[in-house]
Amino acid sequence: MASIIFSAKDIFEQEFGREVRGYSKVEVDEFLDIVVRDYDEFAQTIKDQERELKALRERVKYFDD
């Protein structure tokens, strides 16, 4: 499985330089807030599935013995 490079905290705390003709800081912050929530939910889903997979592997191992 590929390693995760950024945590939700990394995304939330990311700072970008400003330029004269840049994007709206408010819009970017609002979008990144949504990305962080999605990222947290996705990370939790992965953890839940890993726990379920471990439990299922243990059940299969129990029946194989």
CSV table of N, CA, C and O in Angstrom, one decimal:
chain,number,residue,atom,x,y,z
A,1,MET,N,0.8,-1.2,0.0
A,1,MET,CA,0.0,0.0,0.0
A,1,MET,C,0.9,1.2,0.0
A,1,MET,O,1.9,1.3,0.7
A,2,ALA,N,0.5,2.3,-0.7
A,2,ALA,CA,1.3,3.5,-0.8
A,2,ALA,C,1.2,4.2,0.5
A,2,ALA,O,0.2,4.2,1.2
A,3,SER,N,2.3,4.9,0.9
A,3,SER,CA,2.3,5.6,2.1
A,3,SER,C,1.6,6.9,2.0
A,3,SER,O,1.6,7.5,0.9
A,4,ILE,N,1.1,7.4,3.0
A,4,ILE,CA,0.4,8.7,3.0
A,4,ILE,C,1.4,9.8,3.3
A,4,ILE,O,2.1,9.7,4.3
A,5,ILE,N,1.4,10.8,2.4
A,5,ILE,CA,2.4,11.8,2.5
A,5,ILE,C,2.0,12.9,3.5
A,5,ILE,O,2.7,13.4,4.3
A,6,PHE,N,0.7,13.3,3.4
A,6,PHE,CA,0.2,14.5,4.2
A,6,PHE,C,-0.8,14.0,5.2
A,6,PHE,O,-1.6,13.1,4.9
A,7,SER,N,-0.8,14.6,6.3
A,7,SER,CA,-1.9,14.4,7.3
A,7,SER,C,-2.9,15.5,7.1
A,7,SER,O,-2.6,16.5,6.5
A,8,ALA,N,-4.0,15.4,7.7
A,8,ALA,CA,-5.0,16.4,7.6
A,8,ALA,C,-4.4,17.7,8.3
A,8,ALA,O,-4.7,18.8,7.8
A,9,LYS,N,-3.7,17.5,9.3
A,9,LYS,CA,-3.0,18.7,10.0
A,9,LYS,C,-2.1,19.4,9.0
A,9,LYS,O,-2.0,20.6,9.0
A,10,ASP,N,-1.3,18.6,8.3
A,10,ASP,CA,-0.4,19.2,7.3
A,10,ASP,C,-1.1,20.0,6.3
A,10,ASP,O,-0.7,21.1,5.9
A,11,ILE,N,-2.2,19.5,5.8
A,11,ILE,CA,-3.0,20.2,4.8
A,11,ILE,C,-3.6,21.5,5.4
A,11,ILE,O,-3.5,22.6,4.8
A,12,PHE,N,-4.1,21.4,6.6
A,12,PHE,CA,-4.7,22.5,7.3
A,12,PHE,C,-3.7,23.7,7.6
A,12,PHE,O,-4.0,24.8,7.4
A,13,GLU,N,-2.5,23.3,7.9
A,13,GLU,CA,-1.4,24.3,8.3
A,13,GLU,C,-0.6,24.7,7.1
A,13,GLU,O,0.3,25.6,7.3
A,14,GLN,N,-0.8,24.2,5.9
A,14,GLN,CA,-0.1,24.6,4.7
A,14,GLN,C,-0.2,26.1,4.5
A,14,GLN,O,-1.3,26.7,4.5
A,15,GLU,N,0.9,26.8,4.3
A,15,GLU,CA,0.9,28.2,4.0
A,15,GLU,C,1.4,28.4,2.5
A,15,GLU,O,2.3,27.6,2.1
A,16,PHE,N,0.9,29.3,1.8
A,16,PHE,CA,1.3,29.6,0.5
A,16,PHE,C,1.7,31.1,0.4
A,16,PHE,O,1.1,31.9,1.1
A,17,GLY,N,2.7,31.4,-0.4
A,17,GLY,CA,3.1,32.7,-0.6
A,17,GLY,C,2.0,33.5,-1.3
A,17,GLY,O,1.2,33.0,-2.0
A,18,ARG,N,2.1,34.8,-1.2
A,18,ARG,CA,1.1,35.7,-1.8
A,18,ARG,C,1.7,36.4,-3.0
A,18,ARG,O,2.9,36.8,-2.9
A,19,GLU,N,0.9,36.6,-4.0
A,19,GLU,CA,1.3,37.4,-5.2
A,19,GLU,C,0.2,38.4,-5.5
A,19,GLU,O,-0.9,38.2,-5.0
A,20,VAL,N,0.6,39.4,-6.2
A,20,VAL,CA,-0.4,40.4,-6.5
A,20,VAL,C,-1.7,39.9,-7.2
A,20,VAL,O,-2.8,40.2,-6.8
A,21,ARG,N,-1.5,39.0,-8.1
A,21,ARG,CA,-2.7,38.5,-8.8
A,21,ARG,C,-3.0,37.1,-8.4
A,21,ARG,O,-3.2,36.2,-9.2
A,22,GLY,N,-3.0,36.8,-7.1
A,22,GLY,CA,-3.3,35.5,-6.6
A,22,GLY,C,-4.7,35.1,-6.5
A,22,GLY,O,-5.6,35.9,-6.8
A,23,TYR,N,-5.0,34.0,-5.9
A,23,TYR,CA,-6.3,33.5,-5.6
A,23,TYR,C,-6.9,34.2,-4.3
A,23,TYR,O,-6.1,34.6,-3.5
A,24,SER,N,-8.2,34.1,-4.2
A,24,SER,CA,-8.8,34.6,-3.0
A,24,SER,C,-8.4,33.7,-1.8
A,24,SER,O,-8.7,32.5,-1.8
A,25,LYS,N,-7.8,34.3,-0.8
A,25,LYS,CA,-7.4,33.5,0.4
A,25,LYS,C,-8.6,32.9,1.1
A,25,LYS,O,-8.5,31.7,1.5
A,26,VAL,N,-9.7,33.6,1.1
A,26,VAL,CA,-10.9,33.1,1.8
A,26,VAL,C,-11.4,31.8,1.0
A,26,VAL,O,-11.7,30.8,1.6
A,27,GLU,N,-11.5,31.9,-0.3
A,27,GLU,CA,-12.0,30.8,-1.1
A,27,GLU,C,-11.0,29.6,-1.0
A,27,GLU,O,-11.5,28.5,-0.8
A,28,VAL,N,-9.7,29.8,-1.0
A,28,VAL,CA,-8.8,28.7,-0.9
A,28,VAL,C,-8.9,28.1,0.5
A,28,VAL,O,-8.9,26.9,0.6
A,29,ASP,N,-9.0,28.9,1.6
A,29,ASP,CA,-9.1,28.4,2.9
A,29,ASP,C,-10.4,27.6,3.1
A,29,ASP,O,-10.4,26.5,3.7
A,30,GLU,N,-11.5,28.0,2.5
A,30,GLU,CA,-12.8,27.3,2.6
A,30,GLU,C,-12.7,26.0,1.9
A,30,GLU,O,-13.1,24.9,2.4
A,31,PHE,N,-12.0,26.0,0.7
A,31,PHE,CA,-11.9,24.7,0.0
A,31,PHE,C,-11.0,23.8,0.7
A,31,PHE,O,-11.3,22.6,0.8
A,32,LEU,N,-9.9,24.3,1.3
A,32,LEU,CA,-9.0,23.4,2.0
A,32,LEU,C,-9.6,22.8,3.3
A,32,LEU,O,-9.4,21.7,3.7
A,33,ASP,N,-10.5,23.6,3.9
A,33,ASP,CA,-11.3,23.1,5.0
A,33,ASP,C,-12.1,21.8,4.6
A,33,ASP,O,-12.2,20.8,5.3
A,34,ILE,N,-12.7,21.9,3.4
A,34,ILE,CA,-13.5,20.8,2.9
A,34,ILE,C,-12.6,19.6,2.6
A,34,ILE,O,-12.9,18.4,2.9
A,35,VAL,N,-11.4,19.9,2.0
A,35,VAL,CA,-10.4,18.8,1.7
A,35,VAL,C,-10.0,18.1,3.0
A,35,VAL,O,-9.9,16.9,3.1
A,36,VAL,N,-9.7,18.9,4.0
A,36,VAL,CA,-9.3,18.3,5.3
A,36,VAL,C,-10.4,17.4,5.9
A,36,VAL,O,-10.1,16.3,6.4
A,37,ARG,N,-11.6,17.9,5.8
A,37,ARG,CA,-12.7,17.0,6.4
A,37,ARG,C,-12.8,15.7,5.6
A,37,ARG,O,-13.0,14.6,6.1
A,38,ASP,N,-12.7,15.8,4.2
A,38,ASP,CA,-12.8,14.6,3.4
A,38,ASP,C,-11.6,13.7,3.7
A,38,ASP,O,-11.7,12.5,3.8
A,39,TYR,N,-10.4,14.3,3.9
A,39,TYR,CA,-9.2,13.5,4.1
A,39,TYR,C,-9.3,12.8,5.5
A,39,TYR,O,-9.0,11.6,5.6
A,40,ASP,N,-9.8,13.5,6.5
A,40,ASP,CA,-10.1,12.8,7.8
A,40,ASP,C,-11.0,11.7,7.7
A,40,ASP,O,-10.8,10.6,8.2
A,41,GLU,N,-12.1,11.9,6.9
A,41,GLU,CA,-13.1,10.8,6.8
A,41,GLU,C,-12.5,9.6,6.0
A,41,GLU,O,-12.7,8.5,6.4
A,42,PHE,N,-11.8,9.9,5.0
A,42,PHE,CA,-11.1,8.9,4.2
A,42,PHE,C,-10.1,8.1,5.0
A,42,PHE,O,-10.1,6.9,5.0
A,43,ALA,N,-9.3,8.8,5.8
A,43,ALA,CA,-8.3,8.1,6.7
A,43,ALA,C,-9.0,7.3,7.7
A,43,ALA,O,-8.6,6.1,8.0
A,44,GLN,N,-10.2,7.7,8.3
A,44,GLN,CA,-10.9,6.9,9.2
A,44,GLN,C,-11.5,5.7,8.6
A,44,GLN,O,-11.5,4.6,9.1
A,45,THR,N,-12.0,5.8,7.4
A,45,THR,CA,-12.5,4.7,6.6
A,45,THR,C,-11.4,3.6,6.4
A,45,THR,O,-11.7,2.4,6.6
A,46,ILE,N,-10.2,4.1,6.1
A,46,ILE,CA,-9.1,3.1,5.9
A,46,ILE,C,-8.8,2.4,7.2
A,46,ILE,O,-8.6,1.2,7.2
A,47,LYS,N,-8.7,3.1,8.3
A,47,LYS,CA,-8.5,2.5,9.6
A,47,LYS,C,-9.5,1.5,9.9
A,47,LYS,O,-9.2,0.4,10.4
A,48,ASP,N,-10.8,1.8,9.7
A,48,ASP,CA,-11.9,0.9,10.0
A,48,ASP,C,-11.8,-0.4,9.1
A,48,ASP,O,-12.0,-1.5,9.6
A,49,GLN,N,-11.5,-0.2,7.8
A,49,GLN,CA,-11.3,-1.3,6.9
A,49,GLN,C,-10.1,-2.2,7.3
A,49,GLN,O,-10.2,-3.4,7.2
A,50,GLU,N,-9.0,-1.6,7.7
A,50,GLU,CA,-7.9,-2.3,8.2
A,50,GLU,C,-8.2,-3.2,9.4
A,50,GLU,O,-7.8,-4.3,9.5
A,51,ARG,N,-9.0,-2.6,10.4
A,51,ARG,CA,-9.4,-3.4,11.6
A,51,ARG,C,-10.3,-4.5,11.1
A,51,ARG,O,-10.2,-5.6,11.6
A,52,GLU,N,-11.2,-4.3,10.2
A,52,GLU,CA,-12.1,-5.3,9.8
A,52,GLU,C,-11.4,-6.4,9.1
A,52,GLU,O,-11.6,-7.6,9.3
A,53,LEU,N,-10.4,-6.0,8.2
A,53,LEU,CA,-9.6,-7.0,7.5
A,53,LEU,C,-8.8,-7.9,8.5
A,53,LEU,O,-8.7,-9.1,8.3
A,54,LYS,N,-8.2,-7.3,9.5
A,54,LYS,CA,-7.5,-8.0,10.5
A,54,LYS,C,-8.4,-9.0,11.2
A,54,LYS,O,-8.0,-10.2,11.4
A,55,ALA,N,-9.6,-8.6,11.6
A,55,ALA,CA,-10.5,-9.5,12.3
A,55,ALA,C,-10.9,-10.6,11.4
A,55,ALA,O,-11.0,-11.8,11.8
A,56,LEU,N,-11.2,-10.3,10.1
A,56,LEU,CA,-11.5,-11.4,9.2
A,56,LEU,C,-10.4,-12.4,8.9
A,56,LEU,O,-10.6,-13.6,8.8
A,57,ARG,N,-9.2,-11.9,8.9
A,57,ARG,CA,-8.0,-12.8,8.7
A,57,ARG,C,-7.9,-13.7,9.9
A,57,ARG,O,-7.5,-14.8,9.8
A,58,GLU,N,-8.1,-13.1,11.1
A,58,GLU,CA,-8.0,-13.9,12.3
A,58,GLU,C,-9.1,-15.0,12.3
A,58,GLU,O,-8.8,-16.2,12.7
A,59,ARG,N,-10.3,-14.7,11.8
A,59,ARG,CA,-11.4,-15.7,11.7
A,59,ARG,C,-11.0,-16.8,10.8
A,59,ARG,O,-11.2,-18.0,11.0
A,60,VAL,N,-10.5,-16.4,9.6
A,60,VAL,CA,-10.1,-17.4,8.6
A,60,VAL,C,-8.9,-18.3,9.2
A,60,VAL,O,-9.0,-19.5,9.0
A,61,LYS,N,-8.0,-17.7,9.8
A,61,LYS,CA,-6.9,-18.4,10.5
A,61,LYS,C,-7.4,-19.4,11.5
A,61,LYS,O,-7.0,-20.6,11.6
A,62,TYR,N,-8.4,-19.0,12.3
A,62,TYR,CA,-9.0,-19.9,13.3
A,62,TYR,C,-9.6,-21.1,12.6
A,62,TYR,O,-9.5,-22.2,13.1
A,63,PHE,N,-10.3,-20.9,11.5
A,63,PHE,CA,-11.0,-22.0,10.8
A,63,PHE,C,-10.0,-22.9,10.1
A,63,PHE,O,-10.3,-24.1,9.8
A,64,ASP,N,-8.9,-22.3,9.7
A,64,ASP,CA,-7.8,-23.1,9.0
A,64,ASP,C,-7.1,-24.0,9.9
A,64,ASP,O,-6.5,-25.0,9.5
A,65,ASP,N,-7.0,-23.7,11.2
A,65,ASP,CA,-6.2,-24.5,12.2
A,65,ASP,C,-6.9,-25.7,12.6
A,65,ASP,O,-7.8,-26.3,12.5
